[in-house]
Coordinates of C-alpha atoms in Angstrom, one line a residue:
T52 CA 57.8 -90.2 -31.9
L53 CA 60.0 -87.8 -34.1
D54 CA 62.5 -85.9 -31.8
N55 CA 62.9 -82.2 -32.6
A56 CA 66.6 -82.2 -31.7
S57 CA 67.5 -85.0 -34.0
Y58 CA 67.2 -83.3 -37.4
T59 CA 67.7 -79.9 -39.1
D60 CA 67.0 -78.5 -42.5
Y61 CA 69.8 -77.6 -44.9
D62 CA 70.3 -74.3 -43.2
Y63 CA 70.7 -76.2 -39.9
N64 CA 67.5 -74.9 -38.4
P65 CA 66.2 -77.5 -35.8
G66 CA 63.1 -79.4 -36.6
S67 CA 59.9 -79.8 -34.6
A68 CA 58.7 -82.9 -32.7
A69 CA 55.8 -85.0 -33.9
T70 CA 54.0 -88.1 -32.7
S71 CA 52.1 -90.7 -34.7
E72 CA 48.5 -91.8 -34.1
N73 CA 48.0 -94.4 -31.4
Y74 CA 48.2 -98.0 -32.5
M75 CA 47.8 -101.4 -30.8
V76 CA 50.3 -104.3 -30.8
D77 CA 48.5 -107.6 -30.1
D78 CA 50.2 -110.6 -31.6
R79 CA 49.2 -112.7 -28.6
G80 CA 46.1 -114.9 -29.0
P81 CA 43.5 -114.9 -26.2
S82 CA 44.8 -118.2 -24.8
T83 CA 48.0 -116.4 -23.8
H84 CA 46.0 -114.3 -21.3
G85 CA 44.4 -117.4 -19.9
S86 CA 41.3 -119.5 -20.7
P87 CA 37.7 -118.2 -20.8
T88 CA 35.3 -119.7 -18.2
I89 CA 31.7 -120.6 -18.7
T90 CA 29.4 -121.4 -15.8
L91 CA 25.7 -122.0 -15.0
N92 CA 24.5 -120.9 -11.6
R93 CA 22.2 -123.9 -11.1
P94 CA 23.3 -127.6 -11.2
L95 CA 19.6 -128.6 -11.2
L96 CA 16.7 -126.9 -13.1
L97 CA 13.2 -127.7 -12.1
Y98 CA 9.8 -126.8 -13.6
G99 CA 9.4 -123.0 -13.8
Q100 CA 13.1 -122.2 -13.1
T101 CA 15.7 -120.5 -15.2
A102 CA 19.5 -120.2 -14.8
T103 CA 22.1 -117.6 -15.5
L104 CA 24.9 -118.5 -17.9
T105 CA 28.1 -116.5 -17.4
V106 CA 31.0 -116.4 -19.8
V107 CA 34.2 -114.6 -18.6
F108 CA 36.8 -113.9 -21.4
P109 CA 40.5 -113.4 -20.6
E110 CA 40.4 -110.1 -22.5
P111 CA 37.6 -107.9 -23.9
V112 CA 35.5 -109.0 -26.9
T113 CA 32.9 -107.1 -28.8
A114 CA 29.6 -107.9 -30.4
N115 CA 29.6 -105.7 -33.4
F116 CA 27.1 -106.2 -36.2
D117 CA 27.6 -105.3 -39.9
S118 CA 24.9 -104.2 -42.3
D119 CA 23.5 -107.7 -42.9
N120 CA 23.1 -108.2 -39.1
A121 CA 25.8 -110.8 -38.9
T122 CA 28.7 -110.7 -36.5
D123 CA 32.1 -109.8 -37.9
N124 CA 35.4 -111.7 -37.2
A125 CA 36.3 -109.5 -34.3
S126 CA 33.4 -110.3 -32.1
F127 CA 31.4 -112.8 -29.9
S128 CA 27.9 -113.9 -30.6
S129 CA 26.0 -116.1 -28.1
A130 CA 23.8 -117.3 -31.0
G131 CA 26.8 -118.3 -33.1
D132 CA 29.5 -119.1 -30.5
I133 CA 27.5 -120.9 -27.7
N134 CA 26.7 -124.5 -28.5
L135 CA 23.5 -126.0 -27.0
D136 CA 23.6 -129.3 -28.7
N137 CA 24.1 -131.1 -25.4
A138 CA 21.8 -128.8 -23.4
T139 CA 18.0 -129.3 -22.9
G140 CA 16.8 -125.7 -23.3
S141 CA 17.3 -122.4 -24.9
L142 CA 19.5 -119.3 -24.3
N143 CA 18.5 -115.7 -24.9
T144 CA 21.0 -113.2 -26.4
M145 CA 23.8 -112.6 -23.9
S146 CA 25.0 -109.1 -23.0
S147 CA 27.9 -107.4 -21.3
D148 CA 28.1 -104.5 -18.9
Q149 CA 30.9 -102.6 -20.7
A150 CA 31.2 -99.9 -18.1
N151 CA 32.1 -102.3 -15.4
D152 CA 34.2 -105.0 -17.1
N153 CA 35.2 -103.6 -20.5
K154 CA 33.2 -106.5 -22.2
T155 CA 35.0 -109.4 -20.6
T156 CA 32.0 -110.7 -18.7
W157 CA 28.8 -111.8 -20.6
T158 CA 25.6 -113.1 -19.1
G159 CA 22.4 -114.6 -20.5
T160 CA 19.3 -116.6 -19.3
F161 CA 19.0 -120.3 -20.0
T162 CA 15.5 -121.7 -20.0
P163 CA 15.1 -125.4 -19.7
T164 CA 12.7 -127.3 -22.0
P165 CA 9.4 -128.1 -20.2
N166 CA 8.4 -131.7 -19.3
M167 CA 11.9 -133.2 -19.6
E168 CA 14.0 -135.4 -17.5
V169 CA 17.7 -135.2 -18.7
D170 CA 20.5 -135.7 -16.2
N171 CA 23.5 -135.1 -18.5
N172 CA 23.6 -131.5 -19.9
T173 CA 26.5 -129.2 -20.8
I174 CA 26.8 -125.8 -22.6
T175 CA 29.9 -125.1 -24.7
L176 CA 31.6 -121.9 -25.8
A177 CA 33.0 -122.9 -29.2
A178 CA 36.4 -121.7 -30.5
S179 CA 34.7 -119.6 -33.1
W180 CA 34.9 -116.3 -31.2
F181 CA 37.7 -113.7 -31.8
D182 CA 39.3 -111.1 -29.7
Q183 CA 39.1 -107.4 -30.8
V184 CA 41.8 -107.7 -33.4
G185 CA 40.8 -111.0 -34.8
N186 CA 42.9 -113.5 -32.9
P187 CA 41.0 -116.8 -32.6
G188 CA 39.7 -117.9 -29.2
T189 CA 39.5 -121.3 -27.4
S190 CA 36.7 -123.6 -26.5
V191 CA 35.4 -124.3 -22.9
T192 CA 32.4 -126.2 -21.5
T193 CA 30.3 -125.9 -18.4
S194 CA 30.1 -128.5 -15.7
N195 CA 27.3 -131.1 -16.1
F196 CA 23.9 -129.9 -15.0
E197 CA 20.5 -131.7 -14.7
V198 CA 17.2 -130.6 -16.3
E199 CA 14.2 -132.0 -14.4
T200 CA 11.1 -130.1 -15.6
K201 CA 8.7 -133.0 -15.7
R202 CA 6.0 -132.4 -13.0
P203 CA 4.5 -135.3 -11.2
T204 CA 0.9 -136.0 -12.1
V205 CA -1.9 -138.2 -10.8
S206 CA -2.5 -141.4 -12.8
S207 CA -5.7 -142.2 -10.9
F208 CA -7.5 -141.0 -7.8
T209 CA -10.5 -143.1 -6.8
F210 CA -12.6 -144.0 -3.8
S211 CA -15.1 -146.8 -3.2
V212 CA -17.8 -147.0 -0.5
T213 CA -17.6 -150.4 1.3
D214 CA -21.3 -150.9 1.6
N215 CA -22.0 -149.8 -2.0
T216 CA -24.6 -147.3 -0.7
T217 CA -25.9 -145.0 -3.4
F218 CA -27.9 -141.8 -3.4
T219 CA -30.2 -141.0 -6.3
N220 CA -31.1 -137.3 -6.8
S221 CA -34.2 -135.9 -8.3
D222 CA -32.6 -136.2 -11.8
L223 CA -32.1 -139.9 -11.2
I224 CA -28.4 -139.6 -11.1
D225 CA -26.6 -141.9 -8.7
F226 CA -23.9 -140.7 -6.2
P227 CA -22.0 -142.7 -3.6
G228 CA -23.4 -142.2 -0.2
L229 CA -22.1 -142.7 3.3
K230 CA -24.5 -143.4 6.2
P231 CA -23.8 -144.2 9.8
G232 CA -21.4 -147.1 10.1
D233 CA -20.1 -146.8 6.5
N234 CA -16.5 -146.5 5.5
A235 CA -14.7 -146.1 2.2
T236 CA -11.3 -146.7 0.6
L237 CA -9.2 -144.1 -1.1
T238 CA -6.6 -145.0 -3.7
L239 CA -4.1 -142.5 -5.1
V240 CA -1.7 -143.4 -7.9
F241 CA 1.0 -140.9 -9.0
S242 CA 3.1 -140.9 -12.2
E243 CA 6.3 -141.2 -10.2
V244 CA 7.8 -141.3 -6.7
V245 CA 6.5 -138.4 -4.7
N246 CA 6.8 -136.7 -1.3
F247 CA 3.2 -136.7 -0.1
S248 CA 1.2 -136.3 3.1
S249 CA -2.5 -137.1 3.0
A250 CA -3.0 -134.9 6.1
D251 CA -1.4 -131.9 4.4
D252 CA -2.2 -132.4 0.7
I253 CA -5.8 -133.8 0.7
T254 CA -8.9 -131.9 1.7
A255 CA -11.7 -134.3 2.7
D256 CA -15.2 -132.8 3.2
N257 CA -17.1 -134.1 6.3
V258 CA -15.1 -137.3 6.6
T259 CA -12.1 -138.5 8.7
L260 CA -9.3 -139.6 6.5
A261 CA -6.8 -142.0 8.0
T262 CA -3.1 -141.5 7.1
M263 CA -2.5 -142.9 3.7
T264 CA 0.4 -145.3 3.3
S265 CA 2.5 -146.6 0.4
S266 CA 5.2 -149.3 -0.1
D267 CA 6.7 -147.5 -3.2
N268 CA 5.7 -143.8 -2.7
I269 CA 3.7 -144.1 -5.9
I270 CA 0.6 -146.0 -5.0
W271 CA -1.0 -144.7 -1.8
T272 CA -4.1 -146.1 0.0
G273 CA -6.2 -145.1 3.0
S274 CA -9.7 -145.3 4.5
F275 CA -12.1 -142.7 5.5
T276 CA -15.3 -142.6 7.6
P277 CA -18.1 -140.1 7.6
T278 CA -18.5 -137.5 10.3
D279 CA -21.3 -138.1 12.8
N280 CA -24.5 -136.1 12.7
I281 CA -23.9 -134.5 9.2
S282 CA -26.3 -134.3 6.3
A283 CA -24.4 -132.8 3.3
L284 CA -25.1 -133.5 -0.4
N285 CA -22.0 -132.0 -2.1
N286 CA -18.7 -133.4 -0.7
T287 CA -15.4 -134.0 -2.4
L288 CA -11.9 -135.3 -1.7
T289 CA -9.4 -132.9 -3.3
L290 CA -5.7 -133.3 -3.8
A291 CA -3.9 -129.9 -3.7
D292 CA -0.9 -128.8 -5.8
G293 CA 1.5 -129.0 -2.9
Y294 CA 3.0 -132.5 -3.3
T295 CA 6.5 -132.8 -5.0
D296 CA 8.6 -135.4 -6.7
I297 CA 12.0 -136.3 -5.3
A298 CA 13.6 -133.6 -7.4
G299 CA 11.3 -130.9 -6.0
N300 CA 8.8 -130.3 -8.8
T301 CA 5.4 -129.5 -7.5
G302 CA 2.5 -131.6 -8.9
T303 CA -1.0 -130.7 -10.0
G304 CA -4.0 -131.5 -7.9
T305 CA -7.4 -133.0 -8.8
S306 CA -10.5 -134.4 -7.2
A307 CA -11.1 -138.1 -6.4
K308 CA -13.6 -140.0 -8.6
W309 CA -16.0 -142.6 -7.6
S310 CA -14.6 -146.0 -8.6
V311 CA -18.0 -147.2 -10.0
D312 CA -18.1 -144.8 -12.9
N313 CA -14.7 -143.0 -12.7
A314 CA -16.5 -139.7 -13.4
T315 CA -18.5 -138.7 -10.3
S316 CA -16.4 -136.8 -7.8
I317 CA -19.3 -135.8 -5.4
Y318 CA -20.3 -138.1 -2.5
V319 CA -23.2 -137.7 -0.1
I320 CA -22.9 -137.8 3.7
D321 CA -26.1 -138.6 5.7
T322 CA -25.3 -139.6 9.3
A323 CA -27.8 -137.3 11.0
A324 CA -31.5 -137.9 11.6
P325 CA -33.7 -135.9 9.1
A326 CA -35.7 -133.0 10.5
V327 CA -38.8 -131.1 9.4
S328 CA -37.7 -127.6 8.5
A329 CA -41.1 -126.1 7.5
V330 CA -44.8 -126.9 7.4
S331 CA -47.5 -125.0 5.7
P332 CA -50.1 -124.0 6.7
A333 CA -48.6 -123.0 10.0
A334 CA -50.3 -122.0 13.3
N335 CA -49.3 -118.3 12.9
N336 CA -51.0 -117.9 9.5
V337 CA -53.9 -115.4 9.7
C338 CA -56.0 -116.6 6.8
I339 CA -56.0 -120.2 5.8
P340 CA -58.4 -121.0 3.0
I341 CA -60.3 -124.3 3.2
T342 CA -58.9 -125.1 -0.2
D343 CA -55.3 -125.0 1.0
N344 CA -52.9 -127.9 0.4
I345 CA -50.5 -129.0 3.1
T346 CA -46.8 -129.0 2.5
V347 CA -44.0 -130.5 4.6
T348 CA -40.4 -129.6 3.9
F349 CA -37.4 -131.6 5.3
N350 CA -33.8 -130.5 5.6
F351 CA -32.6 -133.4 3.5
P352 CA -33.9 -135.4 0.5
M353 CA -36.4 -138.1 1.4
Y354 CA -37.1 -141.1 -0.8
N355 CA -39.7 -143.9 -1.0
S356 CA -40.9 -143.4 2.5
I357 CA -43.4 -140.5 2.4
A358 CA -47.0 -141.7 2.5
T359 CA -50.4 -140.5 3.8
S360 CA -54.1 -141.4 4.0
T361 CA -55.3 -141.7 0.4
S362 CA -57.9 -144.5 0.3
D363 CA -60.2 -143.3 3.2
T364 CA -60.1 -141.3 6.4
F365 CA -58.3 -144.0 8.3
C366 CA -55.1 -142.6 9.7
A367 CA -52.4 -144.2 7.6
G368 CA -48.9 -143.2 6.4
N369 CA -46.2 -141.2 8.1
I370 CA -47.7 -137.7 7.4
R371 CA -51.2 -137.3 8.8
V372 CA -53.7 -134.5 9.1
S373 CA -56.6 -134.6 11.4
S374 CA -59.3 -132.3 13.0
D375 CA -60.3 -134.7 15.8
N376 CA -57.0 -135.6 17.4
F377 CA -56.4 -138.4 14.9
S378 CA -59.5 -140.4 15.5
S379 CA -59.8 -139.9 11.8
C380 CA -57.6 -138.3 9.2
V381 CA -58.1 -136.1 6.2
R382 CA -58.2 -138.1 3.0
M383 CA -55.6 -137.0 0.5
S384 CA -55.3 -137.3 -3.2
P385 CA -52.7 -139.9 -4.3
G386 CA -49.2 -138.6 -3.9
P387 CA -47.7 -136.7 -2.2
V388 CA -46.2 -134.5 -4.9
R389 CA -42.4 -134.2 -4.5
S390 CA -40.5 -131.0 -5.2
N391 CA -37.5 -129.0 -4.1
A392 CA -35.1 -131.9 -4.9
N393 CA -37.4 -134.3 -3.0
Q394 CA -37.3 -132.3 0.2
T395 CA -40.8 -130.8 -0.1
F396 CA -43.9 -132.9 -0.2
T397 CA -47.4 -131.5 -1.0
L398 CA -50.6 -133.2 0.3
D399 CA -53.8 -132.3 -1.5
P400 CA -57.0 -133.0 0.4
V401 CA -59.7 -134.8 -1.6
D402 CA -62.4 -132.5 -0.1
N403 CA -62.2 -129.0 1.1
L404 CA -61.2 -128.5 4.7
L405 CA -63.8 -127.2 7.2
Y406 CA -64.2 -123.6 8.1
D407 CA -62.9 -122.2 11.4
T408 CA -61.5 -125.6 12.3
T409 CA -58.1 -126.5 13.9
Y410 CA -56.2 -129.2 12.2
K411 CA -53.2 -131.0 13.5
I412 CA -50.3 -132.3 11.4
I413 CA -47.9 -135.1 12.6
V414 CA -44.9 -136.4 10.8
T415 CA -44.0 -139.8 12.4
T416 CA -40.6 -141.3 13.0
A417 CA -41.3 -143.7 10.2
V418 CA -40.2 -141.2 7.6
E419 CA -36.7 -142.0 6.2
S420 CA -34.1 -139.9 4.5
A421 CA -32.6 -140.9 1.2
L422 CA -30.0 -143.1 2.9
G423 CA -32.4 -144.6 5.4
N424 CA -32.2 -142.4 8.5
N425 CA -35.4 -142.0 10.5
L426 CA -36.8 -138.9 12.1
S427 CA -35.6 -138.9 15.7
N428 CA -38.8 -137.5 17.2
Q429 CA -42.4 -137.2 15.9
Y430 CA -43.0 -133.7 14.6
E431 CA -46.3 -132.0 15.4
S432 CA -47.9 -128.8 14.0
S433 CA -51.4 -127.2 13.8
F434 CA -53.3 -124.5 11.9
T435 CA -56.8 -123.1 12.0
T436 CA -58.8 -122.4 8.8
S437 CA -60.5 -119.1 8.2
P438 CA -64.0 -118.4 9.6
S439 CA -67.1 -119.4 7.6
P440 CA -68.4 -116.6 5.4
S441 CA -72.0 -115.5 5.8
S442 CA -73.9 -113.5 3.3
S443 CA -76.4 -112.6 6.0
V444 CA -73.9 -110.9 8.2
S445 CA -75.1 -107.3 8.9
G446 CA -72.6 -104.5 9.3
L447 CA -69.8 -106.2 7.4
F448 CA -66.9 -103.8 6.8
M449 CA -63.6 -104.3 4.9
A450 CA -60.5 -102.2 4.9
V451 CA -57.4 -102.6 2.7
G452 CA -53.9 -101.1 2.9
S453 CA -50.2 -101.5 2.4
G454 CA -48.6 -104.9 2.0
G455 CA -51.9 -106.5 0.9
K456 CA -53.3 -106.1 4.4
I457 CA -57.0 -106.6 4.7
L458 CA -59.1 -106.0 7.9
R459 CA -62.6 -107.2 8.4
S460 CA -65.3 -106.4 10.9
T461 CA -68.6 -108.3 11.3
D462 CA -70.0 -106.2 14.1
N463 CA -70.4 -102.8 12.6
G464 CA -66.8 -101.9 13.3
S465 CA -66.7 -102.6 17.0
S466 CA -64.0 -105.2 16.5
W467 CA -61.7 -106.2 13.6
D468 CA -59.9 -109.3 12.6
I469 CA -57.1 -109.8 10.0
A470 CA -58.3 -111.2 6.8
T471 CA -55.1 -110.7 4.7
S472 CA -55.0 -112.8 1.6
C473 CA -52.1 -115.3 1.8
Q474 CA -51.6 -115.0 -2.0
F475 CA -51.5 -111.3 -2.2
S476 CA -48.8 -108.9 -0.9
T477 CA -48.9 -105.7 -2.9
N478 CA -50.2 -102.4 -1.7
L479 CA -54.0 -102.0 -2.0
Y480 CA -55.7 -98.7 -2.7
G481 CA -59.4 -99.2 -2.6
I482 CA -62.2 -101.7 -2.2
T483 CA -65.8 -102.0 -3.3
F484 CA -68.7 -104.5 -2.8
G485 CA -71.5 -105.6 -5.0
N486 CA -73.5 -108.8 -5.9
N487 CA -71.8 -110.6 -2.9
T488 CA -68.4 -109.9 -4.3
F489 CA -65.6 -107.7 -2.9
V490 CA -63.0 -106.3 -5.3
A491 CA -59.8 -104.5 -4.2
V492 CA -57.3 -102.8 -6.5
G493 CA -53.7 -102.0 -5.9
T494 CA -50.3 -101.3 -7.3
S495 CA -49.2 -102.4 -10.8
G496 CA -52.7 -103.0 -11.8
N497 CA -53.2 -105.8 -9.3
I498 CA -56.8 -106.8 -8.6
V499 CA -58.0 -109.2 -5.9
R500 CA -61.5 -110.5 -5.6
S501 CA -63.4 -112.4 -2.9
T502 CA -66.9 -114.0 -3.1
D503 CA -66.8 -115.4 0.5
N504 CA -66.5 -112.1 2.5

């Protein structure tokens, strides 16, 4: 500052005061203000975690960039001044909140390298940074931290059925099967020591899984038994993602494989007696042609046990059809024909059935499911075939309507019976007769014809 009272011109006129531009005096290096600090907020980094790296300088530093995008000598650059040679991971560009700390505190996100187990890691601030006037800085290093990002995995997960029972589906593919009295062994091998609970971490369909045990927390074994009175084709043992290694990383789940082929994960449970779920024709049918076949459908696949009378009318086999209370049986063509994944069996009578005749069907307890369970009680059903047509019937009237409904009267309309065609369900619009043939037409160009009234 120039004092106005301290000088005059030659005529002794006093001068005016003046002050220079502001300037900084900083001949103290950053170390004279104290050492910088560098800290990571996590001593252990697991799979999926990141950590915050914080550097606090003893005085402000800047991060200016010149025209070639390189930091100048009066600056700090996390890319240039942070050394990650002893750190298993990467650091994004650090930044500072200038309004709050005048660029003394800088933070960035450290991301550990996946699938690594390194217990000795440090991050170093090198001495290559400068304060704002170019005084060189000092170096500092974080405390040791651990990178544990390798997740535990399953080396093998297998099960074996003690009795070696197999179920063969309609495509001739074998699956392990559990029938009454069976049990199985489950073996689970991890890639490392884990915290694991079979009750919490394994879903077991239709079986009771005993608590699995291990001597080293790597290889775990246990047994399971099928639930009683269950018939289920698609069952799996599934390990969830919830188990952890001792560091706390969660593992990935999978399904257990059959030890025989190490590929099949589905097992079959059949601890219930099979049951007949449907029979056709049924007693409530209203028109059963004498040319009909007989079908029996079970609630579970049946193998190598379904037989009927094929050589003569002697009542043989475990599915029988009779019109005289089984003094004799309807002779069937060789078969029966299997369908619906071996749950439906079709019997084809060698000769047409009789008109207006009641037939009984029995399914004996000798039938067996695919895993050898017998029907618990004999099943019985009955049906009555349609009345015999007669070309000499006088006063025969037919009426057709919605849903394929057909009504018939053989007494000049005094009474009517239902003659609906079992094979036809569309709306009918009209009917005509000629040359002993009825023709009805309906929606979508459908045509139905009958030559037997």
